[in-house]
Amino acid sequence: DAGVIQSPRHEVTEMGQEVTLRCKPISGHDYLFWYRQTMMRGLELLIYFNNNVPIDDSGMPEDRFSAKMPNASFSTLKIQPSEPRDSAVYFCASSRTGINIQYFGAGTRLSVL
Amino acid sequence: KNQVEQSPQSLIILEGKNCTLQCNYTVSPFSNLRWYKQDTGRGPVSLTIMTFSENTKSNGRYTATLDADTKQSSLHITASQLSDSASYICVVSAGNNNDMRFGAGTRLTVKP
């Protein structure tokens, strides 16, 4: 299996622009998680899905952030409009069993100028 | 205040030496505790997961311990290798297992 695939690996954009991060989970995994990691705050859970349905989005920082999972093999995290403080590494993870055993993608490094 | 505190923040050791990383938590009610290894530029990879009844669990040269009474966990690395250089993150789950709390991580550097 190719593992969790995220794209792009790096994204540089200007403040105010829309940013879309993509994730393909491992086939057969029913859970999908989006995380943000910064030096200041460490790893933070933003939202997670089970069977394509958002279960907990309490970590989504504000209305500028939205996540969708239109099918079992694809999810997006969108930031509109982006701000410099959104600069971070965004990870996607998937799991067959829930939050305990998660497999992480390589991450997308976002820089908002 | 973070409910999961890791120490030290960073650590430098020589190849072949042992080291121990600490994780103290105040998360309650406790469900389980996980240790992740994160290489630079990569996503975290699970090393161990421990529930309330488990005191120790090993994964190769990595051994995790858990004292649920004192709410402390440690990750011991034996005979360190250069490839052990990474950040180690402690994650504690609470309640119905859907509430995760993350430590800030310990940055380990193994030098030749």
Tab-separated table of C-alpha atoms in Angstrom:
chain	number	residue	atom	x	y	z
A	1	ASP	CA	0.000	0.000	0.000
A	2	ALA	CA	1.279	3.476	-0.825
A	3	GLY	CA	0.279	4.866	2.548
A	4	VAL	CA	-1.501	8.154	3.137
A	5	ILE	CA	-0.824	10.501	0.238
A	6	GLN	CA	-0.925	14.252	0.663
A	7	SER	CA	-0.584	16.964	-1.933
A	8	PRO	CA	0.988	19.325	-2.468
A	9	ARG	CA	4.081	18.719	-0.311
A	10	HIS	CA	4.820	22.420	-0.244
A	11	GLU	CA	2.569	25.395	-0.806
A	12	VAL	CA	3.538	29.042	-0.814
A	13	THR	CA	0.786	31.577	-1.192
A	14	GLU	CA	-0.024	35.181	-0.464
A	15	MET	CA	-2.261	36.382	2.303
A	16	GLY	CA	-5.890	36.419	1.261
A	17	GLN	CA	-5.598	33.590	-1.237
A	18	GLU	CA	-7.533	30.355	-1.030
A	19	VAL	CA	-5.535	27.250	-0.196
A	20	THR	CA	-6.673	23.658	-0.734
A	21	LEU	CA	-4.815	20.730	0.760
A	22	ARG	CA	-5.560	17.210	-0.411
A	23	CYS	CA	-5.401	13.790	1.167
A	24	LYS	CA	-5.873	10.235	-0.040
A	25	PRO	CA	-6.200	7.829	2.910
A	26	ILE	CA	-5.089	4.232	2.954
A	27	SER	CA	-7.630	2.053	1.202
A	28	GLY	CA	-10.017	0.412	3.629
A	29	HIS	CA	-9.460	2.929	6.413
A	30	ASP	CA	-12.708	4.376	7.723
A	31	TYR	CA	-11.216	7.198	9.767
A	32	LEU	CA	-9.459	10.283	8.442
A	33	PHE	CA	-7.815	12.993	10.519
A	34	TRP	CA	-6.466	16.440	9.726
A	35	TYR	CA	-3.745	17.932	11.950
A	36	ARG	CA	-1.749	21.131	12.070
A	37	GLN	CA	1.779	21.299	13.483
A	38	THR	CA	3.720	24.410	14.432
A	39	MET	CA	6.766	25.014	16.576
A	40	MET	CA	4.734	27.090	19.016
A	41	ARG	CA	1.710	24.833	19.452
A	42	GLY	CA	2.963	21.405	18.445
A	43	LEU	CA	0.548	18.929	16.903
A	44	GLU	CA	-3.143	19.852	16.967
A	45	LEU	CA	-6.112	17.839	15.774
A	46	LEU	CA	-8.317	19.946	13.533
A	47	ILE	CA	-11.077	17.557	12.492
A	48	TYR	CA	-11.708	13.890	11.914
A	49	PHE	CA	-14.126	11.875	9.813
A	50	ASN	CA	-15.588	8.419	10.197
A	51	ASN	CA	-17.126	6.861	7.095
A	52	ASN	CA	-16.877	10.241	5.349
A	53	VAL	CA	-18.886	12.002	8.063
A	54	PRO	CA	-17.270	14.726	10.210
A	55	ILE	CA	-17.297	13.534	13.808
A	56	ASP	CA	-15.379	16.187	15.694
A	57	ASP	CA	-14.462	19.557	14.217
A	58	SER	CA	-13.865	21.317	17.519
A	59	GLY	CA	-10.226	21.831	16.623
A	60	MET	CA	-10.949	23.835	13.495
A	61	PRO	CA	-9.601	27.272	14.385
A	62	GLU	CA	-12.218	29.442	12.705
A	63	ASP	CA	-14.658	29.738	9.863
A	64	ARG	CA	-11.873	30.299	7.380
A	65	PHE	CA	-11.102	26.596	7.672
A	66	SER	CA	-13.305	23.928	6.133
A	67	ALA	CA	-12.848	20.235	5.444
A	68	LYS	CA	-14.735	17.832	3.237
A	69	MET	CA	-14.657	14.150	2.514
A	70	PRO	CA	-16.780	13.529	-0.571
A	71	ASN	CA	-15.850	9.837	-0.716
A	72	ALA	CA	-13.813	7.216	1.100
A	73	SER	CA	-10.662	7.893	-0.882
A	74	PHE	CA	-10.376	11.662	-0.833
A	75	SER	CA	-10.496	14.590	1.543
A	76	THR	CA	-9.697	18.288	1.328
A	77	LEU	CA	-8.829	20.950	3.844
A	78	LYS	CA	-9.505	24.452	2.616
A	79	ILE	CA	-8.416	27.786	4.026
A	80	GLN	CA	-10.156	30.871	2.669
A	81	PRO	CA	-8.853	33.517	3.023
A	82	SER	CA	-5.415	32.440	4.181
A	83	GLU	CA	-3.409	34.448	6.719
A	84	PRO	CA	0.297	34.375	7.658
A	85	ARG	CA	-0.556	32.742	11.003
A	86	ASP	CA	-1.878	29.738	9.084
A	87	SER	CA	1.685	28.891	8.093
A	88	ALA	CA	2.341	25.382	9.418
A	89	VAL	CA	2.706	21.771	8.395
A	90	TYR	CA	-0.661	20.115	7.842
A	91	PHE	CA	-0.868	16.366	8.268
A	92	CYS	CA	-3.515	13.938	7.210
A	93	ALA	CA	-3.786	10.554	8.913
A	94	SER	CA	-6.035	7.558	8.430
A	95	SER	CA	-6.996	4.588	10.546
A	96	ARG	CA	-8.960	1.387	10.294
A	97	THR	CA	-9.759	1.224	13.982
A	98	GLY	CA	-10.182	4.766	15.243
A	99	ILE	CA	-7.917	7.280	16.902
A	100	ASN	CA	-5.516	4.796	18.465
A	101	ILE	CA	-3.565	3.469	15.486
A	102	GLN	CA	-3.172	6.182	12.884
A	103	TYR	CA	-0.976	6.302	9.832
A	104	PHE	CA	0.255	9.734	8.886
A	105	GLY	CA	1.029	11.221	5.526
A	106	ALA	CA	4.205	13.149	4.845
A	107	GLY	CA	2.459	16.469	5.390
A	108	THR	CA	1.981	19.690	3.447
A	109	ARG	CA	4.198	22.592	4.446
A	110	LEU	CA	2.155	25.771	3.986
A	111	SER	CA	3.729	29.213	3.930
A	112	VAL	CA	1.429	32.216	3.742
A	113	LEU	CA	3.316	35.403	2.930
B	1	LYS	CA	-1.952	24.695	30.496
B	2	ASN	CA	-1.076	21.667	28.424
B	3	GLN	CA	-2.307	18.479	30.015
B	4	VAL	CA	0.642	16.524	28.656
B	5	GLU	CA	4.130	17.682	29.559
B	6	GLN	CA	7.245	16.173	28.027
B	7	SER	CA	10.807	16.463	29.186
B	8	PRO	CA	13.438	17.208	28.302
B	9	GLN	CA	12.566	19.569	25.473
B	10	SER	CA	15.709	18.442	23.648
B	11	LEU	CA	18.450	15.927	24.230
B	12	ILE	CA	21.791	15.155	22.637
B	13	ILE	CA	23.455	11.792	23.184
B	14	LEU	CA	26.278	9.789	21.655
B	15	GLU	CA	25.594	6.823	19.442
B	16	GLY	CA	25.345	3.619	21.417
B	17	LYS	CA	24.185	5.282	24.614
B	18	ASN	CA	20.811	4.788	26.263
B	19	CYS	CA	18.351	7.550	27.052
B	20	THR	CA	14.976	8.041	28.677
B	21	LEU	CA	12.280	10.509	27.713
B	22	GLN	CA	9.541	11.529	30.102
B	23	CYS	CA	5.844	12.241	29.714
B	24	ASN	CA	3.674	13.472	32.589
B	25	TYR	CA	-0.013	13.990	32.144
B	26	THR	CA	-3.052	15.256	33.992
B	27	VAL	CA	-5.589	13.998	31.457
B	28	SER	CA	-8.562	12.355	33.115
B	29	PRO	CA	-10.202	9.940	32.830
B	30	PHE	CA	-7.319	8.136	31.228
B	31	SER	CA	-7.908	5.890	28.247
B	32	ASN	CA	-4.530	5.212	26.666
B	33	LEU	CA	-1.105	6.682	25.999
B	34	ARG	CA	0.845	6.552	22.771
B	35	TRP	CA	4.402	7.378	21.805
B	36	TYR	CA	5.137	8.559	18.288
B	37	LYS	CA	8.442	9.053	16.513
B	38	GLN	CA	8.604	11.867	13.994
B	39	ASP	CA	11.565	12.145	11.656
B	40	THR	CA	12.359	15.564	10.245
B	41	GLY	CA	10.075	16.334	7.327
B	42	ARG	CA	7.930	13.271	7.888
B	43	GLY	CA	4.692	12.424	9.621
B	44	PRO	CA	4.632	10.785	13.076
B	45	VAL	CA	4.918	7.018	13.269
B	46	SER	CA	3.418	5.063	16.139
B	47	LEU	CA	5.885	3.298	18.440
B	48	THR	CA	3.700	2.001	21.270
B	49	ILE	CA	0.226	2.277	22.702
B	50	MET	CA	-0.519	1.507	26.336
B	51	THR	CA	-3.768	1.150	28.208
B	52	PHE	CA	-4.435	1.558	31.916
B	53	SER	CA	-3.529	-2.024	32.807
B	54	GLU	CA	-0.203	-2.106	30.973
B	55	ASN	CA	2.999	-1.181	32.785
B	56	THR	CA	5.514	-1.744	30.043
B	57	LYS	CA	5.598	-2.372	26.322
B	58	SER	CA	8.533	-2.854	24.004
B	59	ASN	CA	9.068	-2.269	20.317
B	60	GLY	CA	12.588	-3.323	19.432
B	61	ARG	CA	15.036	-1.009	21.176
B	62	TYR	CA	12.161	1.171	22.404
B	63	THR	CA	10.540	0.389	25.749
B	64	ALA	CA	7.659	2.418	27.118
B	65	THR	CA	6.541	2.328	30.732
B	66	LEU	CA	3.375	3.619	32.282
B	67	ASP	CA	2.526	4.417	35.893
B	68	ALA	CA	-1.163	5.264	35.881
B	69	ASP	CA	-1.095	6.127	39.592
B	70	THR	CA	1.489	8.880	39.224
B	71	LYS	CA	0.367	9.658	35.660
B	72	GLN	CA	3.825	9.274	34.248
B	73	SER	CA	5.222	7.498	31.236
B	74	SER	CA	8.729	7.072	29.961
B	75	LEU	CA	10.240	5.988	26.676
B	76	HIS	CA	13.604	4.275	27.013
B	77	ILE	CA	15.834	3.904	23.985
B	78	THR	CA	18.576	1.307	24.232
B	79	ALA	CA	21.839	1.361	22.299
B	80	SER	CA	20.886	4.470	20.363
B	81	GLN	CA	21.530	4.739	16.649
B	82	LEU	CA	21.903	7.756	14.396
B	83	SER	CA	18.481	6.934	12.927
B	84	ASP	CA	16.909	7.502	16.337
B	85	SER	CA	17.425	11.234	15.831
B	86	ALA	CA	13.862	12.528	15.706
B	87	SER	CA	11.123	14.137	17.743
B	88	TYR	CA	9.234	11.891	20.124
B	89	ILE	CA	5.658	12.843	20.866
B	90	CYS	CA	3.509	11.599	23.733
B	91	VAL	CA	-0.251	11.517	23.138
B	92	VAL	CA	-2.786	10.785	25.867
B	93	SER	CA	-6.397	9.923	25.159
B	94	ALA	CA	-9.144	10.607	27.629
B	95	GLY	CA	-12.707	9.709	28.307
B	96	ASN	CA	-14.440	7.857	25.530
B	97	ASN	CA	-11.155	7.650	23.663
B	98	ASN	CA	-11.957	10.378	21.198
B	99	ASP	CA	-10.298	13.198	23.104
B	100	MET	CA	-6.550	13.372	22.417
B	101	ARG	CA	-3.990	15.559	24.184
B	102	PHE	CA	-0.572	16.062	22.646
B	103	GLY	CA	2.743	16.734	24.273
B	104	ALA	CA	5.089	19.263	22.705
B	105	GLY	CA	7.629	16.537	22.002
B	106	THR	CA	11.266	15.858	22.832
B	107	ARG	CA	13.825	16.503	20.140
B	108	LEU	CA	16.501	13.772	20.295
B	109	THR	CA	19.801	14.096	18.477
B	110	VAL	CA	22.146	11.116	18.340
B	111	LYS	CA	25.700	12.025	17.415
B	112	PRO	CA	28.429	9.673	16.154
